Amino acid sequence: MSIVVRDVTFRYNPGTSLERTALEDVSLSIGRDELVLIGGAIGSGKSTLIRHFNGLLRPCSGQVTVDGMQASEKKVRSRVGMLFQFPRQQLFGRTVFEELAFGPKNFGLRGPEIEKQVHYALELLGLGRDILSTSPLRLSGGQKRLVAMAGILACRPDYLVLDEPLSGLDAENKGLLISALRLLNSDGVTIIVVSHRVSDMLSLADRVYWLDRGRLVFSGTPAEYAGHESLPLPEITCLMKELRTRGFDVRCDIFDTDEAFREISRVLGSKRVKGAAEE
Ligand SMILES: Nc1ncnc2c1ncn2[C@@H]1O[C@H](COP(=O)(O)OP(=O)(O)OP(=O)(O)O)[C@@H](O)[C@H]1O
Ligand SMILES: [Mg+2]
């Protein structure tokens, strides 16, 4: 059970003077229960790629299947929840409650069942119930993003695809969103996160894909990503690499400061012990 992208090429406005190739010969596969990052510079084709996962776009050549079905099949839509890059494209309810209830209602749930799904989504994201009566239009950019995400979670998708989910969030909400993603993933939801800055999510990921001008140029684990010469790395990973070139026996597949602290303490600690033993 997985999303499989095989030899996909996609052009906007094909056959016109505005033709633009956004994806070229892209192949990848995302297994059930994985947490995957898709990175790449601005305009490299990330949003175009993920819109193929629920049939919003169809390839000019190649194919995309979800659990063995063509991604354009209607049944796929309820399995693949998608948070768009610009949440305004996603919000249309009069209140946040209407917004969150829309998906579950559409899938045939009624009264108390809908409320249960709405509260489940709110709790996952650490949102208070008082937000339910607010108009989505009166929310800040970051709140809109969280509400759009809650609307998707209320439908309990098997695959959750998030386009730049951390942009516009402050440190606290980033933390809440990341914990929610961890929880969902451990609960069996496959998570696909798109970001032109993968730094914040590398420590969570099982696999990383990197696009460059519409082509897939890297596929591997976060540790393999850290060992790559020309991909952008978090500052903390660069520091670990620098320490290593200066002779410290530290690991370089480290993406957050807490882990770096533990690793540096381990190495300095062992040096001190060694030094003390030599004295
Ligand atoms: N609707 C469209 N019509 C024509 N060209 C488009 C359209 N949407 C995107 N493109 C072009 O396709 C290419 C890939 O765009 P896409 O939005 O997929 O990139 P991205 O990696 O998501 O970028 P960003 O990091 O800015 O979100 C870009 O060159 C872009 O200009
Ligand atoms: Mg994009």
Tab-separated table of C-alpha atoms and ligand atoms in Angstrom:
chain	number	residue	atom	x	y	z
A	1	MET	CA	0.000	0.000	0.000
A	2	SER	CA	1.664	3.183	-1.124
A	3	ILE	CA	1.822	6.174	-3.436
A	4	VAL	CA	3.815	5.277	-6.525
A	5	VAL	CA	4.942	7.913	-9.029
A	6	ARG	CA	6.339	6.406	-12.201
A	7	ASP	CA	8.181	8.429	-14.890
A	8	VAL	CA	5.951	11.460	-14.446
A	9	THR	CA	6.357	14.466	-16.707
A	10	PHE	CA	4.034	17.440	-16.333
A	11	ARG	CA	3.780	20.617	-18.400
A	12	TYR	CA	1.624	23.655	-17.678
A	13	ASN	CA	-0.178	25.062	-20.732
A	14	PRO	CA	1.048	22.331	-23.095
A	15	GLY	CA	1.119	23.150	-26.771
A	16	THR	CA	0.892	26.920	-26.189
A	17	SER	CA	3.495	29.668	-26.152
A	18	LEU	CA	3.206	29.561	-22.331
A	19	GLU	CA	4.189	25.882	-22.123
A	20	ARG	CA	6.332	25.212	-19.070
A	21	THR	CA	7.754	21.847	-18.000
A	22	ALA	CA	7.338	21.642	-14.218
A	23	LEU	CA	8.206	17.934	-13.707
A	24	GLU	CA	10.420	15.741	-15.810
A	25	ASP	CA	10.617	11.974	-15.526
A	26	VAL	CA	10.009	11.867	-11.780
A	27	SER	CA	9.753	8.448	-10.121
A	28	LEU	CA	9.393	7.799	-6.410
A	29	SER	CA	7.402	5.727	-4.003
A	30	ILE	CA	6.041	6.501	-0.561
A	31	GLY	CA	5.234	3.506	1.641
A	32	ARG	CA	2.337	3.324	4.124
A	33	ASP	CA	3.253	4.676	7.588
A	34	GLU	CA	6.273	6.597	6.300
A	35	LEU	CA	7.011	10.228	7.092
A	36	VAL	CA	8.524	11.711	3.975
A	37	LEU	CA	9.993	15.123	3.202
A	38	ILE	CA	9.940	16.601	-0.282
A	39	GLY	CA	12.334	19.518	-0.592
A	40	GLY	CA	13.650	21.718	-3.350
A	41	ALA	CA	14.298	25.364	-4.153
A	42	ILE	CA	11.507	27.813	-4.955
A	43	GLY	CA	9.832	26.853	-8.251
A	44	SER	CA	11.409	23.370	-8.371
A	45	GLY	CA	8.052	21.603	-8.813
A	46	LYS	CA	7.144	20.503	-5.255
A	47	SER	CA	3.538	21.753	-5.251
A	48	THR	CA	3.037	20.482	-8.795
A	49	LEU	CA	4.252	17.023	-7.760
A	50	ILE	CA	1.999	16.614	-4.739
A	51	ARG	CA	-1.082	17.799	-6.637
A	52	HIS	CA	-0.697	14.565	-8.594
A	53	PHE	CA	-1.171	12.534	-5.389
A	54	ASN	CA	-4.944	13.119	-5.270
A	55	GLY	CA	-5.609	13.684	-8.932
A	56	LEU	CA	-5.788	17.499	-8.823
A	57	LEU	CA	-3.277	17.390	-11.679
A	58	ARG	CA	-2.792	14.537	-14.121
A	59	PRO	CA	0.582	13.715	-15.643
A	60	CYS	CA	1.275	14.465	-19.315
A	61	SER	CA	3.127	11.145	-19.315
A	62	GLY	CA	3.814	8.500	-16.680
A	63	GLN	CA	1.424	7.503	-13.914
A	64	VAL	CA	0.582	7.983	-10.264
A	65	THR	CA	-1.165	5.299	-8.217
A	66	VAL	CA	-2.432	5.359	-4.637
A	67	ASP	CA	-2.876	1.954	-3.007
A	68	GLY	CA	-2.953	0.476	-6.493
A	69	MET	CA	-5.659	2.860	-7.832
A	70	GLN	CA	-5.094	5.623	-10.368
A	71	ALA	CA	-4.720	8.872	-8.371
A	72	SER	CA	-7.468	10.456	-10.478
A	73	GLU	CA	-10.080	7.976	-9.175
A	74	LYS	CA	-12.712	9.565	-6.944
A	75	LYS	CA	-12.099	7.085	-4.107
A	76	VAL	CA	-8.546	8.409	-3.726
A	77	ARG	CA	-9.741	11.877	-2.658
A	78	SER	CA	-10.999	10.660	0.729
A	79	ARG	CA	-7.740	8.801	1.416
A	80	VAL	CA	-5.380	11.653	0.621
A	81	GLY	CA	-5.869	14.818	2.691
A	82	MET	CA	-4.059	17.844	1.340
A	83	LEU	CA	-3.093	21.071	3.077
A	84	PHE	CA	-2.468	23.667	0.381
A	85	GLN	CA	0.436	26.066	0.445
A	86	PHE	CA	-1.923	29.037	0.818
A	87	PRO	CA	-4.642	28.145	3.369
A	88	ARG	CA	-6.975	30.882	2.112
A	89	GLN	CA	-7.574	28.589	-0.902
A	90	GLN	CA	-9.014	26.084	1.541
A	91	LEU	CA	-11.273	28.002	3.945
A	92	PHE	CA	-14.870	28.759	3.046
A	93	GLY	CA	-17.070	28.015	6.140
A	94	ARG	CA	-18.886	30.787	8.041
A	95	THR	CA	-17.450	29.531	11.320
A	96	VAL	CA	-14.515	27.345	12.224
A	97	PHE	CA	-17.008	24.650	13.309
A	98	GLU	CA	-18.631	24.651	9.837
A	99	GLU	CA	-15.186	24.495	8.356
A	100	LEU	CA	-14.156	21.462	10.397
A	101	ALA	CA	-17.528	19.715	10.060
A	102	PHE	CA	-17.629	20.029	6.268
A	103	GLY	CA	-15.394	17.047	5.429
A	104	PRO	CA	-16.904	14.546	7.909
A	105	LYS	CA	-20.432	15.604	6.792
A	106	ASN	CA	-19.449	15.073	3.183
A	107	PHE	CA	-18.281	11.581	4.023
A	108	GLY	CA	-21.734	10.779	5.437
A	109	LEU	CA	-21.218	11.267	9.203
A	110	ARG	CA	-24.029	12.737	11.344
A	111	GLY	CA	-24.435	14.978	14.467
A	112	PRO	CA	-22.468	13.507	17.380
A	113	GLU	CA	-20.056	11.658	15.080
A	114	ILE	CA	-19.199	14.922	13.330
A	115	GLU	CA	-18.648	16.663	16.672
A	116	LYS	CA	-16.378	13.830	17.775
A	117	GLN	CA	-14.215	14.252	14.660
A	118	VAL	CA	-14.121	18.034	15.079
A	119	HIS	CA	-12.972	17.787	18.707
A	120	TYR	CA	-10.435	15.096	17.817
A	121	ALA	CA	-8.848	17.446	15.246
A	122	LEU	CA	-8.869	20.433	17.623
A	123	GLU	CA	-7.208	18.443	20.382
A	124	LEU	CA	-4.522	17.060	18.106
A	125	LEU	CA	-3.456	20.580	17.198
A	126	GLY	CA	-3.828	22.011	20.695
A	127	LEU	CA	-6.608	24.406	19.606
A	128	GLY	CA	-9.194	25.523	22.213
A	129	ARG	CA	-12.946	24.944	21.628
A	130	ASP	CA	-13.598	28.693	21.822
A	131	ILE	CA	-12.219	29.033	18.287
A	132	LEU	CA	-15.194	27.052	16.879
A	133	SER	CA	-17.580	30.019	16.725
A	134	THR	CA	-15.047	32.361	15.070
A	135	SER	CA	-15.202	33.235	11.380
A	136	PRO	CA	-12.173	31.744	9.580
A	137	LEU	CA	-11.752	35.080	7.809
A	138	ARG	CA	-10.921	36.750	11.137
A	139	LEU	CA	-8.034	34.402	11.950
A	140	SER	CA	-4.359	35.246	11.553
A	141	GLY	CA	-2.357	33.566	8.784
A	142	GLY	CA	-0.900	31.000	11.209
A	143	GLN	CA	-4.323	30.251	12.759
A	144	LYS	CA	-5.834	29.819	9.276
A	145	ARG	CA	-3.151	27.261	8.516
A	146	LEU	CA	-3.905	25.323	11.732
A	147	VAL	CA	-7.670	25.424	11.076
A	148	ALA	CA	-7.187	24.264	7.480
A	149	MET	CA	-5.067	21.421	8.842
A	150	ALA	CA	-7.710	20.567	11.486
A	151	GLY	CA	-10.326	20.430	8.688
A	152	ILE	CA	-8.258	17.772	6.957
A	153	LEU	CA	-7.554	15.820	10.143
A	154	ALA	CA	-11.277	15.734	10.934
A	155	CYS	CA	-11.650	13.521	7.831
A	156	ARG	CA	-9.046	11.057	9.171
A	157	PRO	CA	-7.146	10.570	5.895
A	158	ASP	CA	-4.733	7.644	5.369
A	159	TYR	CA	-2.263	9.992	3.672
A	160	LEU	CA	-1.676	13.535	4.836
A	161	VAL	CA	0.084	15.824	2.365
A	162	LEU	CA	1.206	19.201	3.703
A	163	ASP	CA	2.548	21.950	1.460
A	164	GLU	CA	4.890	24.231	3.455
A	165	PRO	CA	2.957	23.602	6.711
A	166	LEU	CA	5.353	25.499	8.967
A	167	SER	CA	5.391	28.794	7.121
A	168	GLY	CA	3.701	31.565	9.079
A	169	LEU	CA	3.769	29.605	12.363
A	170	ASP	CA	5.608	30.821	15.457
A	171	ALA	CA	7.932	28.519	17.415
A	172	GLU	CA	5.157	27.349	19.769
A	173	ASN	CA	2.737	26.435	16.982
A	174	LYS	CA	5.526	24.829	14.958
A	175	GLY	CA	6.193	22.631	17.989
A	176	LEU	CA	2.474	21.759	18.304
A	177	LEU	CA	2.204	20.900	14.642
A	178	ILE	CA	5.349	18.767	14.703
A	179	SER	CA	4.108	16.818	17.763
A	180	ALA	CA	0.732	16.316	16.047
A	181	LEU	CA	2.509	14.942	12.964
A	182	ARG	CA	4.575	12.571	15.118
A	183	LEU	CA	1.441	11.342	16.863
A	184	LEU	CA	-0.506	10.877	13.637
A	185	ASN	CA	2.386	9.040	12.038
A	186	SER	CA	2.730	6.683	15.000
A	187	ASP	CA	-1.028	6.129	14.649
A	188	GLY	CA	-0.508	4.828	11.100
A	189	VAL	CA	-1.061	7.971	8.990
A	190	THR	CA	1.423	8.357	6.138
A	191	ILE	CA	2.761	11.911	6.147
A	192	ILE	CA	4.263	13.809	3.247
A	193	VAL	CA	5.665	17.233	4.041
A	194	VAL	CA	6.758	19.659	1.347
A	195	SER	CA	9.185	22.383	2.242
A	196	HIS	CA	11.868	24.467	0.579
A	197	ARG	CA	13.547	24.461	4.032
A	198	VAL	CA	13.633	20.886	5.247
A	199	SER	CA	15.732	21.708	8.353
A	200	ASP	CA	12.860	21.738	10.848
A	201	MET	CA	11.642	18.287	9.876
A	202	LEU	CA	14.752	16.226	9.097
A	203	SER	CA	14.884	14.643	12.542
A	204	LEU	CA	11.336	13.268	12.038
A	205	ALA	CA	11.658	11.943	8.503
A	206	ASP	CA	12.112	8.375	7.300
A	207	ARG	CA	13.032	9.507	3.793
A	208	VAL	CA	13.909	12.704	1.937
A	209	TYR	CA	13.363	13.579	-1.722
A	210	TRP	CA	14.903	16.656	-3.344
A	211	LEU	CA	13.719	18.290	-6.555
A	212	ASP	CA	15.803	20.566	-8.729
A	213	ARG	CA	14.113	22.316	-11.674
A	214	GLY	CA	11.504	19.603	-12.007
A	215	ARG	CA	13.872	16.658	-11.690
A	216	LEU	CA	14.356	14.370	-8.715
A	217	VAL	CA	18.043	14.710	-7.806
A	218	PHE	CA	18.143	13.012	-4.387
A	219	SER	CA	16.304	10.218	-2.630
A	220	GLY	CA	17.576	8.777	0.637
A	221	THR	CA	17.470	8.680	4.407
A	222	PRO	CA	18.117	11.828	6.467
A	223	ALA	CA	21.606	10.435	7.309
A	224	GLU	CA	22.355	10.058	3.581
A	225	TYR	CA	20.981	13.561	3.023
A	226	ALA	CA	23.392	14.919	5.658
A	227	GLY	CA	26.294	13.239	3.853
A	228	HIS	CA	25.407	14.820	0.506
A	229	GLU	CA	27.777	17.556	-0.633
A	230	SER	CA	25.490	20.008	-2.378
A	231	LEU	CA	22.123	19.972	-0.568
A	232	PRO	CA	21.208	22.690	1.948
A	233	LEU	CA	21.756	21.545	5.536
A	234	PRO	CA	20.553	22.866	8.891
A	235	GLU	CA	23.175	25.067	10.585
A	236	ILE	CA	23.541	22.559	13.398
A	237	THR	CA	24.406	19.771	10.920
A	238	CYS	CA	27.037	22.061	9.301
A	239	LEU	CA	28.511	22.651	12.756
A	240	MET	CA	28.757	18.900	13.404
A	241	LYS	CA	30.447	18.410	10.019
A	242	GLU	CA	32.902	21.200	10.810
A	243	LEU	CA	33.712	19.622	14.187
A	244	ARG	CA	34.352	16.345	12.428
A	245	THR	CA	36.740	17.904	9.901
A	246	ARG	CA	38.571	19.389	12.902
A	247	GLY	CA	39.159	15.925	14.337
A	248	PHE	CA	36.224	15.443	16.735
A	249	ASP	CA	34.684	12.013	16.410
A	250	VAL	CA	31.066	13.274	16.300
A	251	ARG	CA	28.138	11.971	14.230
A	252	CYS	CA	27.008	14.295	11.450
A	253	ASP	CA	23.439	13.034	10.950
A	254	ILE	CA	22.203	15.394	13.636
A	255	PHE	CA	19.483	17.909	12.920
A	256	ASP	CA	18.508	19.528	16.199
A	257	THR	CA	20.313	21.323	18.959
A	258	ASP	CA	19.307	18.951	21.784
A	259	GLU	CA	20.753	15.988	19.950
A	260	ALA	CA	23.882	17.981	19.019
A	261	PHE	CA	24.338	18.899	22.674
A	262	ARG	CA	24.139	15.239	23.724
A	263	GLU	CA	26.563	14.160	20.990
A	264	ILE	CA	29.113	16.910	21.750
A	265	SER	CA	28.849	16.169	25.497
A	266	ARG	CA	29.436	12.493	24.776
A	267	VAL	CA	32.594	13.213	22.775
A	268	LEU	CA	33.955	15.892	25.113
A	269	GLY	CA	33.087	13.689	28.099
A	270	SER	CA	35.006	10.758	26.688
A	271	LYS	CA	37.993	13.055	25.904
A	272	ARG	CA	38.001	14.366	29.439
A	273	VAL	CA	37.888	10.831	30.814
A	274	LYS	CA	40.667	9.808	28.432
A	275	GLY	CA	42.698	12.932	29.326
A	276	ALA	CA	42.226	12.277	33.033
A	277	ALA	CA	43.337	8.685	32.601
A	278	GLU	CA	46.509	9.830	30.804
A	279	GLU	CA	47.494	12.337	33.530
B	1	LIG	N1	-0.527	27.453	-12.829
B	1	LIG	C1	0.674	27.513	-13.412
B	1	LIG	N2	0.814	27.873	-14.710
B	1	LIG	C2	2.021	27.921	-15.309
B	1	LIG	N3	3.183	27.618	-14.692
B	1	LIG	C3	3.111	27.266	-13.406
B	1	LIG	C4	1.865	27.188	-12.684
B	1	LIG	N4	2.110	26.805	-11.412
B	1	LIG	C5	3.448	26.644	-11.337
B	1	LIG	N5	4.049	26.916	-12.513
B	1	LIG	C6	5.496	26.820	-12.811
B	1	LIG	O1	5.908	25.474	-12.581
B	1	LIG	C7	7.146	25.439	-11.887
B	1	LIG	C8	6.990	24.656	-10.585
B	1	LIG	O2	6.096	25.359	-9.741
B	1	LIG	P1	5.676	24.825	-8.319
B	1	LIG	O3	4.645	25.757	-7.788
B	1	LIG	O4	5.329	23.395	-8.428
B	1	LIG	O5	7.055	24.964	-7.525
B	1	LIG	P2	7.353	24.854	-5.954
B	1	LIG	O6	8.578	24.013	-5.827
B	1	LIG	O7	6.134	24.413	-5.236
B	1	LIG	O8	7.735	26.356	-5.606
B	1	LIG	P3	7.554	27.158	-4.188
B	1	LIG	O9	8.717	26.745	-3.320
B	1	LIG	O10	7.648	28.595	-4.608
B	1	LIG	O11	6.217	26.809	-3.608
B	1	LIG	C9	7.567	26.881	-11.676
B	1	LIG	O12	8.473	27.210	-12.689
B	1	LIG	C10	6.292	27.673	-11.845
B	1	LIG	O13	6.553	28.935	-12.396
B	2	MG	MG	4.973	25.283	-3.779
